[in-house]
């Protein structure tokens, strides 16, 4: 579903539309301007934390970066890095954990503030304390943006105002949601 929304695939039948416009008629750059996706395997560049965050908002101030890191429960660990925001992330050497990678990915998303946020298992690699802080920020973010969240964790699914289950290729609305 997330790949359809991002136009990585086009539907075989039916259509995906945004504000009444068929997604196939929209340019890739137009979609990227209004949609952000965070996969459970967050990709970071072999660059500094600052540069990785700047991918989302090139002219972001340092204060904006720290605010986004705080919302993603990543500020404390970034402050603890040898060079803070200027610490180079080396995805191959794994100088940060998968949970820290997810938190940086979420900070990048918060910095960008798109109209539609697509999240695929955004808390799958973090402990319950960081998960709760991240979910609180995601819920807060949902006041300004539409958030579509895919998760198998009940603690994450509870955040949703509506919940659907994918069964044999069809979406089924969960009862009571």
GROMACS .gro file of N, CA and C in nm:
model
  531
    1UNK      N    1   0.083  -0.120   0.000
    1UNK     CA    2   0.000   0.000   0.000
    1UNK      C    3   0.087   0.125   0.000
    2UNK      N    4   0.192   0.124   0.083
    2UNK     CA    5   0.281   0.240   0.086
    2UNK      C    6   0.351   0.261  -0.048
    3UNK      N    7   0.390   0.154  -0.112
    3UNK     CA    8   0.456   0.164  -0.243
    3UNK      C    9   0.359   0.218  -0.349
    4UNK      N   10   0.232   0.183  -0.337
    4UNK     CA   11   0.132   0.240  -0.429
    4UNK      C   12   0.117   0.389  -0.404
    5UNK      N   13   0.112   0.428  -0.278
    5UNK     CA   14   0.095   0.570  -0.247
    5UNK      C   15   0.215   0.654  -0.291
    6UNK      N   16   0.334   0.595  -0.289
    6UNK     CA   17   0.454   0.667  -0.331
    6UNK      C   18   0.480   0.655  -0.482
    7UNK      N   19   0.394   0.580  -0.553
    7UNK     CA   20   0.405   0.556  -0.696
    7UNK      C   21   0.529   0.476  -0.734
    8UNK      N   22   0.574   0.393  -0.641
    8UNK     CA   23   0.677   0.296  -0.679
    8UNK      C   24   0.614   0.191  -0.770
    9UNK      N   25   0.485   0.171  -0.750
    9UNK     CA   26   0.404   0.083  -0.834
    9UNK      C   27   0.278   0.158  -0.872
   10UNK      N   28   0.219   0.124  -0.982
   10UNK     CA   29   0.087   0.174  -1.019
   10UNK      C   30  -0.012   0.061  -0.998
   11UNK      N   31  -0.135   0.093  -0.959
   11UNK     CA   32  -0.233  -0.013  -0.936
   11UNK      C   33  -0.268  -0.087  -1.065
   12UNK      N   34  -0.294  -0.215  -1.052
   12UNK     CA   35  -0.337  -0.297  -1.166
   12UNK      C   36  -0.480  -0.259  -1.203
   13UNK      N   37  -0.561  -0.235  -1.101
   13UNK     CA   38  -0.697  -0.187  -1.124
   13UNK      C   39  -0.726  -0.080  -1.019
   14UNK      N   40  -0.825   0.002  -1.046
   14UNK     CA   41  -0.856   0.111  -0.955
   14UNK      C   42  -0.757   0.224  -0.972
   15UNK      N   43  -0.754   0.316  -0.874
   15UNK     CA   44  -0.660   0.426  -0.883
   15UNK      C   45  -0.627   0.479  -0.744
   16UNK      N   46  -0.514   0.541  -0.736
   16UNK     CA   47  -0.472   0.613  -0.616
   16UNK      C   48  -0.487   0.759  -0.649
   17UNK      N   49  -0.556   0.833  -0.563
   17UNK     CA   50  -0.573   0.975  -0.591
   17UNK      C   51  -0.540   1.059  -0.468
   18UNK      N   52  -0.496   1.180  -0.496
   18UNK     CA   53  -0.465   1.280  -0.394
   18UNK      C   54  -0.550   1.402  -0.422
   19UNK      N   55  -0.633   1.437  -0.328
   19UNK     CA   56  -0.721   1.554  -0.344
   19UNK      C   57  -0.795   1.549  -0.477
   20UNK      N   58  -0.839   1.429  -0.516
   20UNK     CA   59  -0.916   1.412  -0.638
   20UNK      C   60  -0.834   1.398  -0.765
   21UNK      N   61  -0.701   1.409  -0.755
   21UNK     CA   62  -0.613   1.398  -0.873
   21UNK      C   63  -0.553   1.258  -0.877
   22UNK      N   64  -0.562   1.195  -0.993
   22UNK     CA   65  -0.503   1.062  -1.012
   22UNK      C   66  -0.352   1.074  -0.991
   23UNK      N   67  -0.296   0.988  -0.907
   23UNK     CA   68  -0.153   0.993  -0.876
   23UNK      C   69  -0.067   0.977  -1.000
   24UNK      N   70  -0.117   0.906  -1.099
   24UNK     CA   71  -0.040   0.886  -1.223
   24UNK      C   72  -0.021   1.017  -1.300
   25UNK      N   73  -0.103   1.117  -1.271
   25UNK     CA   74  -0.093   1.246  -1.339
   25UNK      C   75   0.002   1.342  -1.265
   26UNK      N   76   0.045   1.304  -1.147
   26UNK     CA   77   0.133   1.390  -1.067
   26UNK      C   78   0.279   1.354  -1.094
   27UNK      N   79   0.365   1.453  -1.090
   27UNK     CA   80   0.507   1.426  -1.110
   27UNK      C   81   0.568   1.368  -0.983
   28UNK      N   82   0.678   1.300  -0.999
   28UNK     CA   83   0.749   1.244  -0.884
   28UNK      C   84   0.792   1.353  -0.787
   29UNK      N   85   0.840   1.465  -0.841
   29UNK     CA   86   0.884   1.573  -0.753
   29UNK      C   87   0.767   1.634  -0.677
   30UNK      N   88   0.650   1.642  -0.740
   30UNK     CA   89   0.532   1.692  -0.672
   30UNK      C   90   0.492   1.601  -0.556
   31UNK      N   91   0.499   1.471  -0.579
   31UNK     CA   92   0.469   1.376  -0.472
   31UNK      C   93   0.570   1.390  -0.358
   32UNK      N   94   0.698   1.398  -0.392
   32UNK     CA   95   0.803   1.410  -0.290
   32UNK      C   96   0.790   1.538  -0.210
   33UNK      N   97   0.738   1.643  -0.272
   33UNK     CA   98   0.720   1.769  -0.200
   33UNK      C   99   0.616   1.759  -0.090
   34UNK      N  100   0.520   1.670  -0.107
   34UNK     CA  101   0.407   1.664  -0.014
   34UNK      C  102   0.398   1.536   0.067
   35UNK      N  103   0.482   1.439   0.036
   35UNK     CA  104   0.476   1.309   0.103
   35UNK      C  105   0.614   1.271   0.153
   36UNK      N  106   0.619   1.216   0.273
   36UNK     CA  107   0.745   1.162   0.324
   36UNK      C  108   0.719   1.020   0.373
   37UNK      N  109   0.815   0.933   0.347
   37UNK     CA  110   0.801   0.794   0.390
   37UNK      C  111   0.921   0.757   0.476
   38UNK      N  112   0.894   0.679   0.578
   38UNK     CA  113   1.000   0.626   0.662
   38UNK      C  114   0.980   0.476   0.670
   39UNK      N  115   1.073   0.403   0.608
   39UNK     CA  116   1.071   0.257   0.614
   39UNK      C  117   1.133   0.211   0.746
   40UNK      N  118   1.105   0.086   0.782
   40UNK     CA  119   1.163   0.033   0.905
   40UNK      C  120   1.315   0.021   0.895
   41UNK      N  121   1.367   0.009   0.774
   41UNK     CA  122   1.511   0.006   0.751
   41UNK      C  123   1.556   0.142   0.702
   42UNK      N  124   1.559   0.237   0.791
   42UNK     CA  125   1.591   0.375   0.756
   42UNK      C  126   1.729   0.385   0.693
   43UNK      N  127   1.733   0.449   0.577
   43UNK     CA  128   1.861   0.468   0.509
   43UNK      C  129   1.922   0.600   0.553
   44UNK      N  130   2.047   0.594   0.592
   44UNK     CA  131   2.124   0.714   0.623
   44UNK      C  132   2.243   0.720   0.530
   45UNK      N  133   2.282   0.841   0.495
   45UNK     CA  134   2.396   0.863   0.406
   45UNK      C  135   2.525   0.860   0.487
   46UNK      N  136   2.635   0.829   0.422
   46UNK     CA  137   2.766   0.831   0.486
   46UNK      C  138   2.808   0.978   0.496
   47UNK      N  139   2.738   1.047   0.582
   47UNK     CA  140   2.757   1.190   0.603
   47UNK      C  141   2.737   1.218   0.752
   48UNK      N  142   2.749   1.342   0.790
   48UNK     CA  143   2.727   1.380   0.930
   48UNK      C  144   2.577   1.370   0.962
   49UNK      N  145   2.548   1.368   1.091
   49UNK     CA  146   2.408   1.372   1.135
   49UNK      C  147   2.342   1.496   1.076
   50UNK      N  148   2.412   1.608   1.082
   50UNK     CA  149   2.360   1.736   1.029
   50UNK      C  150   2.324   1.722   0.880
   51UNK      N  151   2.414   1.663   0.802
   51UNK     CA  152   2.389   1.647   0.658
   51UNK      C  153   2.273   1.552   0.633
   52UNK      N  154   2.262   1.448   0.712
   52UNK     CA  155   2.149   1.355   0.698
   52UNK      C  156   2.017   1.424   0.728
   53UNK      N  157   2.015   1.510   0.828
   53UNK     CA  158   1.893   1.585   0.859
   53UNK      C  159   1.865   1.689   0.751
   54UNK      N  160   1.970   1.751   0.699
   54UNK     CA  161   1.954   1.855   0.596
   54UNK      C  162   1.893   1.803   0.468
   55UNK      N  163   1.899   1.671   0.447
   55UNK     CA  164   1.834   1.612   0.329
   55UNK      C  165   1.685   1.645   0.328
   56UNK      N  166   1.626   1.654   0.446
   56UNK     CA  167   1.483   1.682   0.457
   56UNK      C  168   1.451   1.829   0.441
   57UNK      N  169   1.542   1.913   0.491
   57UNK     CA  170   1.518   2.057   0.487
   57UNK      C  171   1.655   2.126   0.480
   58UNK      N  172   1.702   2.152   0.359
   58UNK     CA  173   1.839   2.203   0.340
   58UNK      C  174   1.873   2.329   0.420
   59UNK      N  175   1.777   2.416   0.442
   59UNK     CA  176   1.806   2.541   0.512
   59UNK      C  177   1.764   2.538   0.659
   60UNK      N  178   1.749   2.419   0.714
   60UNK     CA  179   1.707   2.407   0.854
   60UNK      C  180   1.813   2.467   0.947
   61UNK      N  181   1.766   2.537   1.048
   61UNK     CA  182   1.858   2.592   1.147
   61UNK      C  183   1.898   2.480   1.244
   62UNK      N  184   2.002   2.504   1.317
   62UNK     CA  185   2.046   2.406   1.417
   62UNK      C  186   1.937   2.387   1.523
   63UNK      N  187   1.869   2.494   1.560
   63UNK     CA  188   1.760   2.486   1.658
   63UNK      C  189   1.647   2.396   1.606
   64UNK      N  190   1.614   2.410   1.477
   64UNK     CA  191   1.511   2.324   1.418
   64UNK      C  192   1.554   2.178   1.420
   65UNK      N  193   1.682   2.154   1.394
   65UNK     CA  194   1.733   2.017   1.397
   65UNK      C  195   1.722   1.958   1.536
   66UNK      N  196   1.761   2.034   1.638
   66UNK     CA  197   1.753   1.984   1.775
   66UNK      C  198   1.609   1.960   1.818
   67UNK      N  199   1.517   2.045   1.772
   67UNK     CA  200   1.375   2.025   1.802
   67UNK      C  201   1.326   1.894   1.741
   68UNK      N  202   1.360   1.871   1.615
   68UNK     CA  203   1.320   1.747   1.547
   68UNK      C  204   1.384   1.626   1.614
   69UNK      N  205   1.510   1.637   1.653
   69UNK     CA  206   1.577   1.526   1.723
   69UNK      C  207   1.509   1.498   1.857
   70UNK      N  208   1.466   1.602   1.925
   70UNK     CA  209   1.396   1.584   2.052
   70UNK      C  210   1.264   1.512   2.034
   71UNK      N  211   1.188   1.550   1.933
   71UNK     CA  212   1.060   1.484   1.905
   71UNK      C  213   1.079   1.337   1.873
   72UNK      N  214   1.192   1.304   1.811
   72UNK     CA  215   1.220   1.166   1.771
   72UNK      C  216   1.295   1.088   1.879
   73UNK      N  217   1.309   1.146   1.997
   73UNK     CA  218   1.381   1.082   2.107
   73UNK      C  219   1.525   1.050   2.066
   74UNK      N  220   1.585   1.139   1.987
   74UNK     CA  221   1.721   1.117   1.938
   74UNK      C  222   1.820   1.222   1.987
   75UNK      N  223   1.772   1.325   2.054
   75UNK     CA  224   1.861   1.434   2.094
   75UNK      C  225   1.967   1.390   2.194
   76UNK      N  226   1.929   1.308   2.291
   76UNK     CA  227   2.024   1.266   2.393
   76UNK      C  228   2.138   1.184   2.334
   77UNK      N  229   2.105   1.089   2.247
   77UNK     CA  230   2.213   1.008   2.191
   77UNK      C  231   2.300   1.089   2.095
   78UNK      N  232   2.243   1.187   2.022
   78UNK     CA  233   2.324   1.270   1.932
   78UNK      C  234   2.416   1.360   2.014
   79UNK      N  235   2.366   1.414   2.125
   79UNK     CA  236   2.452   1.496   2.212
   79UNK      C  237   2.567   1.413   2.268
   80UNK      N  238   2.545   1.283   2.285
   80UNK     CA  239   2.649   1.195   2.337
   80UNK      C  240   2.751   1.148   2.233
   81UNK      N  241   2.724   1.175   2.107
   81UNK     CA  242   2.820   1.138   2.002
   81UNK      C  243   2.943   1.229   2.010
   82UNK      N  244   3.057   1.177   1.971
   82UNK     CA  245   3.184   1.249   1.982
   82UNK      C  246   3.176   1.391   1.926
   83UNK      N  247   3.119   1.405   1.805
   83UNK     CA  248   3.111   1.536   1.740
   83UNK      C  249   2.967   1.586   1.727
   84UNK      N  250   2.875   1.533   1.806
   84UNK     CA  251   2.736   1.578   1.804
   84UNK      C  252   2.678   1.574   1.664
   85UNK      N  253   2.621   1.684   1.620
   85UNK     CA  254   2.560   1.692   1.487
   85UNK      C  255   2.661   1.670   1.374
   86UNK      N  256   2.788   1.690   1.404
   86UNK     CA  257   2.890   1.676   1.301
   86UNK      C  258   2.953   1.536   1.298
   87UNK      N  259   2.901   1.444   1.377
   87UNK     CA  260   2.948   1.306   1.375
   87UNK      C  261   2.907   1.242   1.244
   88UNK      N  262   3.002   1.178   1.177
   88UNK     CA  263   2.974   1.111   1.050
   88UNK      C  264   2.914   0.974   1.077
   89UNK      N  265   2.801   0.949   1.013
   89UNK     CA  266   2.733   0.820   1.022
   89UNK      C  267   2.795   0.728   0.918
   90UNK      N  268   2.835   0.610   0.961
   90UNK     CA  269   2.891   0.513   0.868
   90UNK      C  270   2.801   0.390   0.869
   91UNK      N  271   2.704   0.383   0.776
   91UNK     CA  272   2.608   0.271   0.775
   91UNK      C  273   2.675   0.134   0.767
   92UNK      N  274   2.789   0.125   0.699
   92UNK     CA  275   2.857  -0.004   0.686
   92UNK      C  276   2.927  -0.045   0.815
   93UNK      N  277   2.985   0.051   0.885
   93UNK     CA  278   3.055   0.020   1.010
   93UNK      C  279   2.959   0.007   1.127
   94UNK      N  280   2.834   0.044   1.105
   94UNK     CA  281   2.732   0.035   1.208
   94UNK      C  282   2.773   0.108   1.336
   95UNK      N  283   2.814   0.235   1.321
   95UNK     CA  284   2.852   0.311   1.439
   95UNK      C  285   2.732   0.366   1.515
   96UNK      N  286   2.612   0.336   1.464
   96UNK     CA  287   2.490   0.362   1.542
   96UNK      C  288   2.401   0.239   1.530
   97UNK      N  289   2.314   0.220   1.627
   97UNK     CA  290   2.226   0.104   1.627
   97UNK      C  291   2.109   0.123   1.531
   98UNK      N  292   2.038   0.016   1.504
   98UNK     CA  293   1.922   0.025   1.415
   98UNK      C  294   1.813   0.112   1.477
   99UNK      N  295   1.800   0.110   1.609
   99UNK     CA  296   1.703   0.196   1.677
   99UNK      C  297   1.742   0.342   1.666
  100UNK      N  298   1.871   0.372   1.679
  100UNK     CA  299   1.917   0.510   1.663
  100UNK      C  300   1.897   0.555   1.519
  101UNK      N  301   1.919   0.465   1.426
  101UNK     CA  302   1.897   0.496   1.284
  101UNK      C  303   1.750   0.532   1.262
  102UNK      N  304   1.658   0.453   1.322
  102UNK     CA  305   1.515   0.484   1.307
  102UNK      C  306   1.481   0.619   1.366
  103UNK      N  307   1.538   0.650   1.481
  103UNK     CA  308   1.510   0.779   1.544
  103UNK      C  309   1.561   0.895   1.460
  104UNK      N  310   1.678   0.879   1.397
  104UNK     CA  311   1.727   0.984   1.307
  104UNK      C  312   1.638   0.998   1.184
  105UNK      N  313   1.589   0.885   1.134
  105UNK     CA  314   1.496   0.889   1.022
  105UNK      C  315   1.367   0.963   1.057
  106UNK      N  316   1.319   0.940   1.178
  106UNK     CA  317   1.197   1.008   1.222
  106UNK      C  318   1.224   1.158   1.242
  107UNK      N  319   1.340   1.191   1.295
  107UNK     CA  320   1.376   1.333   1.311
  107UNK      C  321   1.380   1.402   1.175
  108UNK      N  322   1.435   1.333   1.076
  108UNK     CA  323   1.441   1.389   0.940
  108UNK      C  324   1.300   1.415   0.889
  109UNK      N  325   1.209   1.323   0.916
  109UNK     CA  326   1.071   1.337   0.874
  109UNK      C  327   1.003   1.455   0.946
  110UNK      N  328   1.025   1.466   1.078
  110UNK     CA  329   0.966   1.577   1.153
  110UNK      C  330   1.019   1.711   1.104
  111UNK      N  331   1.143   1.714   1.064
  111UNK     CA  332   1.203   1.838   1.015
  111UNK      C  333   1.137   1.881   0.884
  112UNK      N  334   1.101   1.787   0.804
  112UNK     CA  335   1.043   1.815   0.673
  112UNK      C  336   0.898   1.863   0.681
  113UNK      N  337   0.819   1.810   0.772
  113UNK     CA  338   0.679   1.847   0.792
  113UNK      C  339   0.594   1.837   0.665
  114UNK      N  340   0.584   1.719   0.604
  114UNK     CA  341   0.503   1.704   0.483
  114UNK      C  342   0.354   1.695   0.516
  115UNK      N  343   0.271   1.704   0.414
  115UNK     CA  344   0.126   1.692   0.433
  115UNK      C  345   0.082   1.550   0.459
  116UNK      N  346   0.154   1.453   0.401
  116UNK     CA  347   0.122   1.311   0.418
  116UNK      C  348   0.248   1.238   0.463
  117UNK      N  349   0.236   1.169   0.574
  117UNK     CA  350   0.348   1.093   0.632
  117UNK      C  351   0.314   0.945   0.626
  118UNK      N  352   0.403   0.868   0.565
  118UNK     CA  353   0.386   0.724   0.555
  118UNK      C  354   0.493   0.659   0.641
  119UNK      N  355   0.450   0.579   0.739
  119UNK     CA  356   0.543   0.516   0.832
  119UNK      C  357   0.528   0.364   0.826
  120UNK      N  358   0.638   0.296   0.804
  120UNK     CA  359   0.639   0.150   0.801
  120UNK      C  360   0.719   0.101   0.922
  121UNK      N  361   0.648   0.051   1.023
  121UNK     CA  362   0.710   0.000   1.144
  121UNK      C  363   0.813   0.100   1.200
  122UNK      N  364   0.770   0.223   1.231
  122UNK     CA  365   0.865   0.326   1.271
  122UNK      C  366   0.933   0.303   1.405
  123UNK      N  367   0.880   0.213   1.488
  123UNK     CA  368   0.939   0.191   1.620
  123UNK      C  369   0.984   0.045   1.638
  124UNK      N  370   1.001  -0.027   1.531
  124UNK     CA  371   1.031  -0.171   1.541
  124UNK      C  372   1.165  -0.201   1.607
  125UNK      N  373   1.259  -0.108   1.605
  125UNK     CA  374   1.393  -0.135   1.658
  125UNK      C  375   1.428  -0.054   1.783
  126UNK      N  376   1.327   0.000   1.849
  126UNK     CA  377   1.355   0.080   1.969
  126UNK      C  378   1.291   0.016   2.092
  127UNK      N  379   1.342   0.054   2.208
  127UNK     CA  380   1.288   0.002   2.333
  127UNK      C  381   1.155   0.072   2.365
  128UNK      N  382   1.085   0.023   2.464
  128UNK     CA  383   0.951   0.073   2.493
  128UNK      C  384   0.951   0.219   2.538
  129UNK      N  385   1.054   0.264   2.610
  129UNK     CA  386   1.060   0.403   2.653
  129UNK      C  387   1.074   0.497   2.534
  130UNK      N  388   1.168   0.468   2.444
  130UNK     CA  389   1.184   0.551   2.324
  130UNK      C  390   1.062   0.540   2.234
  131UNK      N  391   1.002   0.421   2.228
  131UNK     CA  392   0.882   0.403   2.147
  131UNK      C  393   0.771   0.497   2.193
  132UNK      N  394   0.750   0.506   2.324
  132UNK     CA  395   0.644   0.592   2.376
  132UNK      C  396   0.669   0.739   2.343
  133UNK      N  397   0.795   0.783   2.354
  133UNK     CA  398   0.827   0.922   2.320
  133UNK      C  399   0.804   0.947   2.172
  134UNK      N  400   0.846   0.853   2.088
  134UNK     CA  401   0.828   0.867   1.944
  134UNK      C  402   0.681   0.869   1.907
  135UNK      N  403   0.603   0.778   1.967
  135UNK     CA  404   0.460   0.771   1.935
  135UNK      C  405   0.387   0.898   1.979
  136UNK      N  406   0.427   0.954   2.091
  136UNK     CA  407   0.366   1.080   2.137
  136UNK      C  408   0.392   1.189   2.034
  137UNK      N  409   0.513   1.195   1.980
  137UNK     CA  410   0.546   1.296   1.879
  137UNK      C  411   0.474   1.269   1.747
  138UNK      N  412   0.459   1.143   1.710
  138UNK     CA  413   0.385   1.109   1.588
  138UNK      C  414   0.240   1.153   1.602
  139UNK      N  415   0.183   1.128   1.719
  139UNK     CA  416   0.044   1.169   1.743
  139UNK      C  417   0.030   1.321   1.734
  140UNK      N  418   0.125   1.392   1.790
  140UNK     CA  419   0.126   1.538   1.782
  140UNK      C  420   0.140   1.585   1.637
  141UNK      N  421   0.224   1.518   1.562
  141UNK     CA  422   0.247   1.550   1.421
  141UNK      C  423   0.119   1.529   1.339
  142UNK      N  424   0.038   1.432   1.381
  142UNK     CA  425  -0.085   1.399   1.309
  142UNK      C  426  -0.188   1.512   1.317
  143UNK      N  427  -0.166   1.609   1.402
  143UNK     CA  428  -0.256   1.725   1.408
  143UNK      C  429  -0.236   1.814   1.286
  144UNK      N  430  -0.114   1.813   1.230
  144UNK     CA  431  -0.079   1.898   1.117
  144UNK      C  432  -0.075   1.822   0.984
  145UNK      N  433  -0.045   1.693   0.990
  145UNK     CA  434  -0.026   1.610   0.871
  145UNK      C  435  -0.113   1.486   0.881
  146UNK      N  436  -0.143   1.428   0.766
  146UNK     CA  437  -0.211   1.300   0.762
  146UNK      C  438  -0.104   1.192   0.780
  147UNK      N  439  -0.125   1.100   0.873
  147UNK     CA  440  -0.027   0.996   0.900
  147UNK      C  441  -0.087   0.860   0.871
  148UNK      N  442  -0.018   0.784   0.787
  148UNK     CA  443  -0.056   0.646   0.760
  148UNK      C  444   0.056   0.560   0.818
  149UNK      N  445   0.019   0.476   0.913
  149UNK     CA  446   0.117   0.399   0.988
  149UNK      C  447   0.092   0.250   0.970
  150UNK      N  448   0.196   0.177   0.933
  150UNK     CA  449   0.187   0.032   0.919
  150UNK      C  450   0.266  -0.027   1.035
  151UNK      N  451   0.201  -0.117   1.111
  151UNK     CA  452   0.270  -0.176   1.225
  151UNK      C  453   0.206  -0.307   1.266
  152UNK      N  454   0.288  -0.393   1.322
  152UNK     CA  455   0.240  -0.517   1.381
  152UNK      C  456   0.232  -0.505   1.533
  153UNK      N  457   0.292  -0.400   1.588
  153UNK     CA  458   0.294  -0.379   1.733
  153UNK      C  459   0.161  -0.320   1.780
  154UNK      N  460   0.099  -0.386   1.875
  154UNK     CA  461  -0.027  -0.337   1.929
  154UNK      C  462  -0.008  -0.199   1.993
  155UNK      N  463   0.105  -0.177   2.060
  155UNK     CA  464   0.130  -0.048   2.125
  155UNK      C  465   0.134   0.065   2.021
  156UNK      N  466   0.179   0.037   1.902
  156UNK     CA  467   0.185   0.137   1.795
  156UNK      C  468   0.048   0.154   1.731
  157UNK      N  469  -0.021   0.045   1.709
  157UNK     CA  470  -0.152   0.048   1.644
  157UNK      C  471  -0.253   0.126   1.729
  158UNK      N  472  -0.238   0.122   1.860
  158UNK     CA  473  -0.330   0.195   1.950
  158UNK      C  474  -0.332   0.345   1.924
  159UNK      N  475  -0.228   0.394   1.861
  159UNK     CA  476  -0.217   0.536   1.829
  159UNK      C  477  -0.321   0.580   1.726
  160UNK      N  478  -0.363   0.487   1.642
  160UNK     CA  479  -0.447   0.519   1.527
  160UNK      C  480  -0.589   0.559   1.565
  161UNK      N  481  -0.645   0.649   1.487
  161UNK     CA  482  -0.786   0.685   1.503
  161UNK      C  483  -0.875   0.590   1.423
  162UNK      N  484  -0.817   0.526   1.323
  162UNK     CA  485  -0.886   0.423   1.245
  162UNK      C  486  -0.783   0.315   1.215
  163UNK      N  487  -0.828   0.191   1.214
  163UNK     CA  488  -0.735   0.081   1.195
  163UNK      C  489  -0.792  -0.017   1.093
  164UNK      N  490  -0.705  -0.063   1.003
  164UNK     CA  491  -0.743  -0.157   0.898
  164UNK      C  492  -0.647  -0.274   0.899
  165UNK      N  493  -0.698  -0.388   0.861
  165UNK     CA  494  -0.617  -0.509   0.851
  165UNK      C  495  -0.617  -0.553   0.705
  166UNK      N  496  -0.499  -0.587   0.655
  166UNK     CA  497  -0.488  -0.638   0.520
  166UNK      C  498  -0.506  -0.789   0.525
  167UNK      N  499  -0.612  -0.837   0.462
  167UNK     CA  500  -0.645  -0.980   0.461
  167UNK      C  501  -0.670  -1.024   0.318
  168UNK      N  502  -0.592  -1.120   0.274
  168UNK     CA  503  -0.605  -1.177   0.139
  168UNK      C  504  -0.622  -1.070   0.031
  169UNK      N  505  -0.539  -0.968   0.040
  169UNK     CA  506  -0.539  -0.864  -0.063
  169UNK      C  507  -0.644  -0.758  -0.049
  170UNK      N  508  -0.725  -0.760   0.057
  170UNK     CA  509  -0.830  -0.660   0.078
  170UNK      C  510  -0.812  -0.595   0.214
  171UNK      N  511  -0.849  -0.467   0.219
  171UNK     CA  512  -0.846  -0.396   0.347
  171UNK      C  513  -0.978  -0.418   0.419
  172UNK      N  514  -0.968  -0.455   0.546
  172UNK     CA  515  -1.086  -0.472   0.629
  172UNK      C  516  -1.074  -0.381   0.749
  173UNK      N  517  -1.174  -0.297   0.773
  173UNK     CA  518  -1.173  -0.205   0.887
  173UNK      C  519  -1.185  -0.284   1.016
  174UNK      N  520  -1.102  -0.251   1.111
  174UNK     CA  521  -1.107  -0.316   1.242
  174UNK      C  522  -1.232  -0.268   1.315
  175UNK      N  523  -1.295  -0.358   1.384
  175UNK     CA  524  -1.415  -0.322   1.461
  175UNK      C  525  -1.376  -0.233   1.578
  176UNK      N  526  -1.463  -0.139   1.609
  176UNK     CA  527  -1.439  -0.049   1.722
  176UNK      C  528  -1.342   0.063   1.694
  177UNK      N  529  -1.301   0.080   1.571
  177UNK     CA  530  -1.205   0.188   1.538
  177UNK      C  531  -1.264   0.275   1.431
   0.00000   0.00000   0.00000
